[in-house]
Structure formats: C-alpha cells, structure tokens
Amino acid sequence: ENDGPDTSGNLMITRGQIEGLDPRFFVKDSKGDEYFLKFDPMDNLEMATAAEIIASRFYYAFGYNVPQYTLATFEPSKLVPGEGTKVYDDTGFKKKLMQQELDEFLVFIPQDANGHLRVSASKVLAGETKGGFSYSGRRRNDPQDPVKHQARREIRGLRLFSAWLNNFDMRESNTVDVVTAENGQTTLKHYLTDF
C-alpha cells in the first residue's frame, strides 16, 4: 500500500505491551497510518525482523492474504507515548506509559551502528475484525464458508509451505478475519499474521 511508516516525524504509541524483554507497540505515524511494531532480540539484531519480512512476502507470493510488512529504522527519540497511552506490563495489568519508562526500556532494545532501532512494521488492516480463523470446522454464520476448513486445499498447502519456511508458529491466534468491501461487495478475508 505504501513505503511503510513515515519516520520523518514521531511515531506515537497508541497501545502496546511491555512484558519481559519483548515489547510490541501499536503506533500512528505523522501521516495518520497505524502500524504494529516488533523488535529484534538483544543478542541477535536483524533475526526476527528479517524473518518476518521475508516470510510475509513468501506467503503473499503463495497467494495468502497478509498485512503489509515493512522494515523500518529510526532514532529511539522518534518513539513517543501518546496522550493517555496505556500498556500491559509484566504484572498483566494496564498502566499509563510514561516517557521515562519508555526510555529505560529502550535501553534493552538493540540498535544498529548508527544508533537506530530496527523494527518490523505491520500495517494495521482496514475493516472490521472478526477474530481469528479456525483451521478446522467452518464459520457457521458465514454463508460464503460452506466447506470445512481442514478439507480446503489452501489449508493443507499451508502446512507444507510453513514447514518449508520453518514457520512453526502457525496457530489460529496468528490469524485474523477482516470484513472488507471489494468490488462493491462485503466479504470476509482471512489473513495470516505474525511470522
């Protein structure tokens, strides 16, 4: 859809989680587009972000619906909490994200040689989300879903592609169904996420 998040301005955190050393944030860029950001582990810069970008392109080439994944780099100071932004912390409770807490946490995020953060930015899907997609059974309230999912060739093929890519985390929680309008018709699209 575009070149990814606009990093010329701030990336305002709208919500997220700070658990252990694996932060994940929803941000809004200066153009108003929303993205879900994930970082690399401290001991392996480029590992997780590269895997997610590469895998998403393979699944797209195979014919599956995936959100737009983009690689982005920016200075840590560009990441700022929005007004009243709350995040889940290690206790499992929501609390207000303060700039000082964010700065302290960013110390544990790896930076490249230029001092920039590297992220996998997944563009938030437009449309009404309807939860995850089940790999078995069918969605009974959807008249366009008459075939049991485990009998669909795209689901059987997904096992083979995922094994080939060593994507062992193909759970139903890493899918999302979105109601969209295409060619004047409302349809439910199944997306694969989180590679």
C-alpha positions as a LaTeX table, in Angstrom:
\begin{tabular}{lrrr}
\hline
Residue & $x$ (\AA) & $y$ (\AA) & $z$ (\AA) \\
\hline
Glu1 & 0.00 & 0.00 & 0.00 \\
Asn2 & 2.85 & 2.38 & 0.81 \\
Asp3 & 6.53 & 2.50 & 1.81 \\
Gly4 & 5.80 & 1.81 & 5.46 \\
Pro5 & 5.73 & 4.13 & 8.45 \\
Asp6 & 6.77 & 7.73 & 7.92 \\
Thr7 & 9.79 & 8.02 & 10.21 \\
Ser8 & 10.48 & 11.67 & 9.36 \\
Gly9 & 8.24 & 12.61 & 12.30 \\
Asn10 & 7.43 & 10.97 & 15.62 \\
Leu11 & 5.83 & 7.55 & 15.94 \\
Met12 & 3.16 & 8.00 & 18.59 \\
Ile13 & 2.50 & 4.88 & 20.65 \\
Thr14 & $-1.26$ & 4.30 & 20.98 \\
Arg15 & $-1.14$ & 0.98 & 22.88 \\
Gly16 & 1.13 & $-1.96$ & 23.45 \\
Gln17 & 2.75 & $-4.37$ & 25.81 \\
Ile18 & 6.00 & $-4.37$ & 27.74 \\
Glu19 & 6.50 & $-7.89$ & 29.01 \\
Gly20 & 9.94 & $-9.29$ & 29.76 \\
Leu21 & 12.24 & $-8.04$ & 27.03 \\
Asp22 & 9.75 & $-8.38$ & 24.16 \\
Pro23 & 7.97 & $-5.05$ & 23.61 \\
Arg24 & 5.30 & $-4.63$ & 20.97 \\
Phe25 & 3.67 & $-1.32$ & 20.17 \\
Phe26 & 0.86 & 0.00 & 18.03 \\
Val27 & 1.93 & 3.38 & 16.66 \\
Lys28 & 0.50 & 6.13 & 14.50 \\
Asp29 & 2.86 & 7.94 & 12.14 \\
Ser30 & 2.70 & 11.60 & 11.04 \\
Lys31 & 0.51 & 10.61 & 8.05 \\
Gly32 & $-2.07$ & 9.03 & 10.36 \\
Asp33 & $-1.34$ & 5.43 & 9.34 \\
Glu34 & $-1.26$ & 2.81 & 12.09 \\
Tyr35 & 1.37 & 0.07 & 12.43 \\
Phe36 & 2.23 & $-2.74$ & 14.80 \\
Leu37 & 5.96 & $-2.65$ & 15.64 \\
Lys38 & 8.08 & $-5.59$ & 16.75 \\
Phe39 & 11.79 & $-5.51$ & 17.60 \\
Asp40 & 14.74 & $-7.87$ & 17.35 \\
Pro41 & 16.10 & $-9.67$ & 20.41 \\
Met42 & 19.05 & $-8.02$ & 22.14 \\
Asp43 & 21.50 & $-10.76$ & 21.22 \\
Asn44 & 20.56 & $-11.09$ & 17.54 \\
Leu45 & 19.99 & $-7.88$ & 15.56 \\
Glu46 & 18.09 & $-8.48$ & 12.29 \\
Met47 & 16.97 & $-12.03$ & 13.14 \\
Ala48 & 13.27 & $-11.57$ & 13.97 \\
Thr49 & 12.64 & $-8.56$ & 11.74 \\
Ala50 & 14.23 & $-10.20$ & 8.70 \\
Ala51 & 12.36 & $-13.47$ & 9.26 \\
Glu52 & 9.02 & $-11.68$ & 9.48 \\
Ile53 & 9.57 & $-9.55$ & 6.37 \\
Ile54 & 10.84 & $-12.47$ & 4.27 \\
Ala55 & 8.16 & $-14.94$ & 5.41 \\
Ser56 & 5.34 & $-12.47$ & 4.80 \\
Arg57 & 6.49 & $-12.00$ & 1.20 \\
Phe58 & 6.65 & $-15.75$ & 0.63 \\
Tyr59 & 3.11 & $-16.24$ & 1.95 \\
Tyr60 & 1.89 & $-13.36$ & $-0.22$ \\
Ala61 & 3.57 & $-14.95$ & $-3.26$ \\
Phe62 & 1.91 & $-18.28$ & $-2.40$ \\
Gly63 & $-1.47$ & $-16.49$ & $-2.62$ \\
Tyr64 & $-2.34$ & $-15.95$ & 1.04 \\
Asn65 & $-3.64$ & $-12.69$ & 2.47 \\
Val66 & $-1.08$ & $-10.99$ & 4.72 \\
Pro67 & $-0.87$ & $-7.47$ & 6.11 \\
Gln68 & 1.75 & $-5.16$ & 4.66 \\
Tyr69 & 5.05 & $-5.80$ & 6.49 \\
Thr70 & 7.81 & $-3.22$ & 6.12 \\
Leu71 & 11.27 & $-2.91$ & 7.58 \\
Ala72 & 11.82 & 0.46 & 9.26 \\
Thr73 & 14.70 & 2.08 & 11.11 \\
Phe74 & 14.56 & 5.25 & 13.17 \\
Glu75 & 16.13 & 7.06 & 16.10 \\
Pro76 & 14.81 & 5.92 & 19.51 \\
Ser77 & 13.72 & 9.51 & 20.24 \\
Lys78 & 11.08 & 9.22 & 17.47 \\
Leu79 & 9.11 & 6.73 & 19.58 \\
Val80 & 6.88 & 8.70 & 21.96 \\
Pro81 & 3.89 & 7.75 & 24.12 \\
Gly82 & 0.56 & 9.22 & 23.07 \\
Glu83 & $-1.63$ & 11.14 & 25.49 \\
Gly84 & $-3.05$ & 8.63 & 27.95 \\
Thr85 & $-1.43$ & 5.63 & 26.26 \\
Lys86 & $-1.65$ & 2.50 & 28.36 \\
Val87 & 0.38 & $-0.69$ & 28.01 \\
Tyr88 & 0.35 & $-4.12$ & 29.59 \\
Asp89 & 3.38 & $-4.74$ & 31.79 \\
Asp90 & 4.87 & $-7.83$ & 33.48 \\
Thr91 & 2.07 & $-7.86$ & 36.06 \\
Gly92 & $-0.54$ & $-8.29$ & 33.30 \\
Phe93 & $-2.24$ & $-5.02$ & 34.23 \\
Lys94 & $-2.60$ & $-1.91$ & 32.10 \\
Lys95 & $-0.76$ & 1.18 & 33.19 \\
Lys96 & $-0.03$ & 4.57 & 31.69 \\
Leu97 & 3.14 & 4.66 & 29.58 \\
Met98 & 5.44 & 7.46 & 30.65 \\
Gln99 & 8.36 & 8.74 & 28.53 \\
Gln100 & 10.88 & 7.93 & 31.29 \\
Glu101 & 9.71 & 4.32 & 31.47 \\
Leu102 & 9.84 & 4.01 & 27.69 \\
Asp103 & 13.38 & 5.44 & 27.60 \\
Glu104 & 14.50 & 2.99 & 30.27 \\
Phe105 & 13.02 & 0.09 & 28.37 \\
Leu106 & 14.55 & 1.11 & 25.02 \\
Val107 & 18.00 & 0.60 & 26.57 \\
Phe108 & 17.35 & $-3.15$ & 26.21 \\
Ile109 & 16.42 & $-2.94$ & 22.51 \\
Pro110 & 19.34 & $-3.48$ & 20.11 \\
Gln111 & 20.47 & $-0.58$ & 17.94 \\
Asp112 & 22.38 & $-0.64$ & 14.67 \\
Ala113 & 25.77 & 1.01 & 14.12 \\
Asn114 & 24.02 & 4.39 & 13.64 \\
Gly115 & 22.13 & 4.13 & 16.93 \\
His116 & 18.80 & 3.44 & 15.19 \\
Leu117 & 16.10 & 0.98 & 16.18 \\
Arg118 & 15.14 & $-1.63$ & 13.60 \\
Val119 & 11.53 & $-2.84$ & 13.52 \\
Ser120 & 9.15 & $-4.99$ & 11.58 \\
Ala121 & 6.17 & $-2.69$ & 10.93 \\
Ser122 & 2.87 & $-4.40$ & 10.14 \\
Lys123 & 0.26 & $-2.01$ & 8.73 \\
Val124 & $-2.99$ & $-2.26$ & 10.68 \\
Leu125 & $-5.67$ & $-3.79$ & 8.47 \\
Ala126 & $-8.62$ & $-1.64$ & 7.42 \\
Gly127 & $-12.05$ & $-3.07$ & 8.15 \\
Glu128 & $-13.93$ & $-4.71$ & 10.99 \\
Thr129 & $-12.04$ & $-7.57$ & 12.64 \\
Lys130 & $-13.98$ & $-10.73$ & 13.41 \\
Gly131 & $-11.42$ & $-12.68$ & 15.42 \\
Gly132 & $-9.16$ & $-15.47$ & 14.27 \\
Phe133 & $-9.56$ & $-18.09$ & 11.56 \\
Ser134 & $-10.03$ & $-21.69$ & 12.63 \\
Tyr135 & $-8.02$ & $-24.34$ & 10.76 \\
Ser136 & $-10.84$ & $-26.84$ & 11.27 \\
Gly137 & $-14.63$ & $-26.72$ & 11.08 \\
Arg138 & $-16.28$ & $-23.75$ & 9.42 \\
Arg139 & $-17.75$ & $-20.37$ & 10.29 \\
Arg140 & $-21.43$ & $-21.23$ & 10.60 \\
Asn141 & $-22.65$ & $-17.63$ & 10.44 \\
Asp142 & $-20.88$ & $-17.07$ & 7.10 \\
Pro143 & $-22.86$ & $-18.28$ & 4.04 \\
Gln144 & $-19.69$ & $-17.99$ & 1.94 \\
Asp145 & $-17.99$ & $-20.65$ & 4.10 \\
Pro146 & $-19.70$ & $-23.98$ & 3.21 \\
Val147 & $-16.57$ & $-26.23$ & 3.27 \\
Lys148 & $-14.88$ & $-27.47$ & 6.43 \\
His149 & $-11.56$ & $-25.67$ & 6.72 \\
Gln150 & $-9.42$ & $-28.79$ & 7.20 \\
Ala151 & $-10.68$ & $-30.00$ & 3.78 \\
Arg152 & $-9.58$ & $-26.85$ & 1.96 \\
Arg153 & $-6.51$ & $-27.22$ & $-0.23$ \\
Glu154 & $-5.15$ & $-23.81$ & 0.83 \\
Ile155 & $-5.09$ & $-25.04$ & 4.45 \\
Arg156 & $-3.45$ & $-28.34$ & 3.52 \\
Gly157 & $-0.91$ & $-26.41$ & 1.41 \\
Leu158 & $-0.28$ & $-24.01$ & 4.29 \\
Arg159 & 1.17 & $-26.91$ & 6.31 \\
Leu160 & 3.66 & $-27.66$ & 3.55 \\
Phe161 & 4.67 & $-24.02$ & 2.99 \\
Ser162 & 5.03 & $-23.42$ & 6.74 \\
Ala163 & 7.22 & $-26.50$ & 7.15 \\
Trp164 & 9.39 & $-25.39$ & 4.21 \\
Leu165 & 9.81 & $-21.92$ & 5.76 \\
Asn166 & 10.32 & $-23.41$ & 9.25 \\
Asn167 & 7.44 & $-21.24$ & 10.46 \\
Phe168 & 6.48 & $-23.41$ & 13.42 \\
Asp169 & 4.14 & $-20.81$ & 14.98 \\
Met170 & 1.15 & $-21.20$ & 12.65 \\
Arg171 & $-1.54$ & $-21.04$ & 15.31 \\
Glu172 & $-5.10$ & $-19.82$ & 14.96 \\
Ser173 & $-4.15$ & $-16.89$ & 17.21 \\
Asn174 & $-1.80$ & $-15.75$ & 14.42 \\
Thr175 & $-4.68$ & $-15.25$ & 12.01 \\
Val176 & $-7.33$ & $-12.57$ & 11.74 \\
Asp177 & $-10.59$ & $-12.36$ & 9.79 \\
Val178 & $-11.49$ & $-8.90$ & 8.49 \\
Val179 & $-14.73$ & $-7.71$ & 6.89 \\
Thr180 & $-13.81$ & $-5.61$ & 3.85 \\
Ala181 & $-15.58$ & $-4.12$ & 0.85 \\
Glu182 & $-14.23$ & $-5.19$ & $-2.54$ \\
Asn183 & $-15.80$ & $-4.51$ & $-5.91$ \\
Gly184 & $-18.98$ & $-3.28$ & $-4.24$ \\
Gln185 & $-19.40$ & $-6.45$ & $-2.15$ \\
Thr186 & $-18.79$ & $-7.08$ & 1.51 \\
Thr187 & $-16.56$ & $-10.07$ & 2.10 \\
Leu188 & $-14.70$ & $-11.76$ & 4.94 \\
Lys189 & $-10.96$ & $-12.05$ & 4.23 \\
His190 & $-8.69$ & $-14.43$ & 6.12 \\
Tyr191 & $-5.24$ & $-13.05$ & 6.95 \\
Leu192 & $-2.09$ & $-14.78$ & 8.21 \\
Thr193 & $-0.06$ & $-12.68$ & 10.67 \\
Asp194 & 2.95 & $-12.84$ & 12.99 \\
Phe195 & 5.66 & $-14.77$ & 11.17 \\
\hline
\end{tabular}
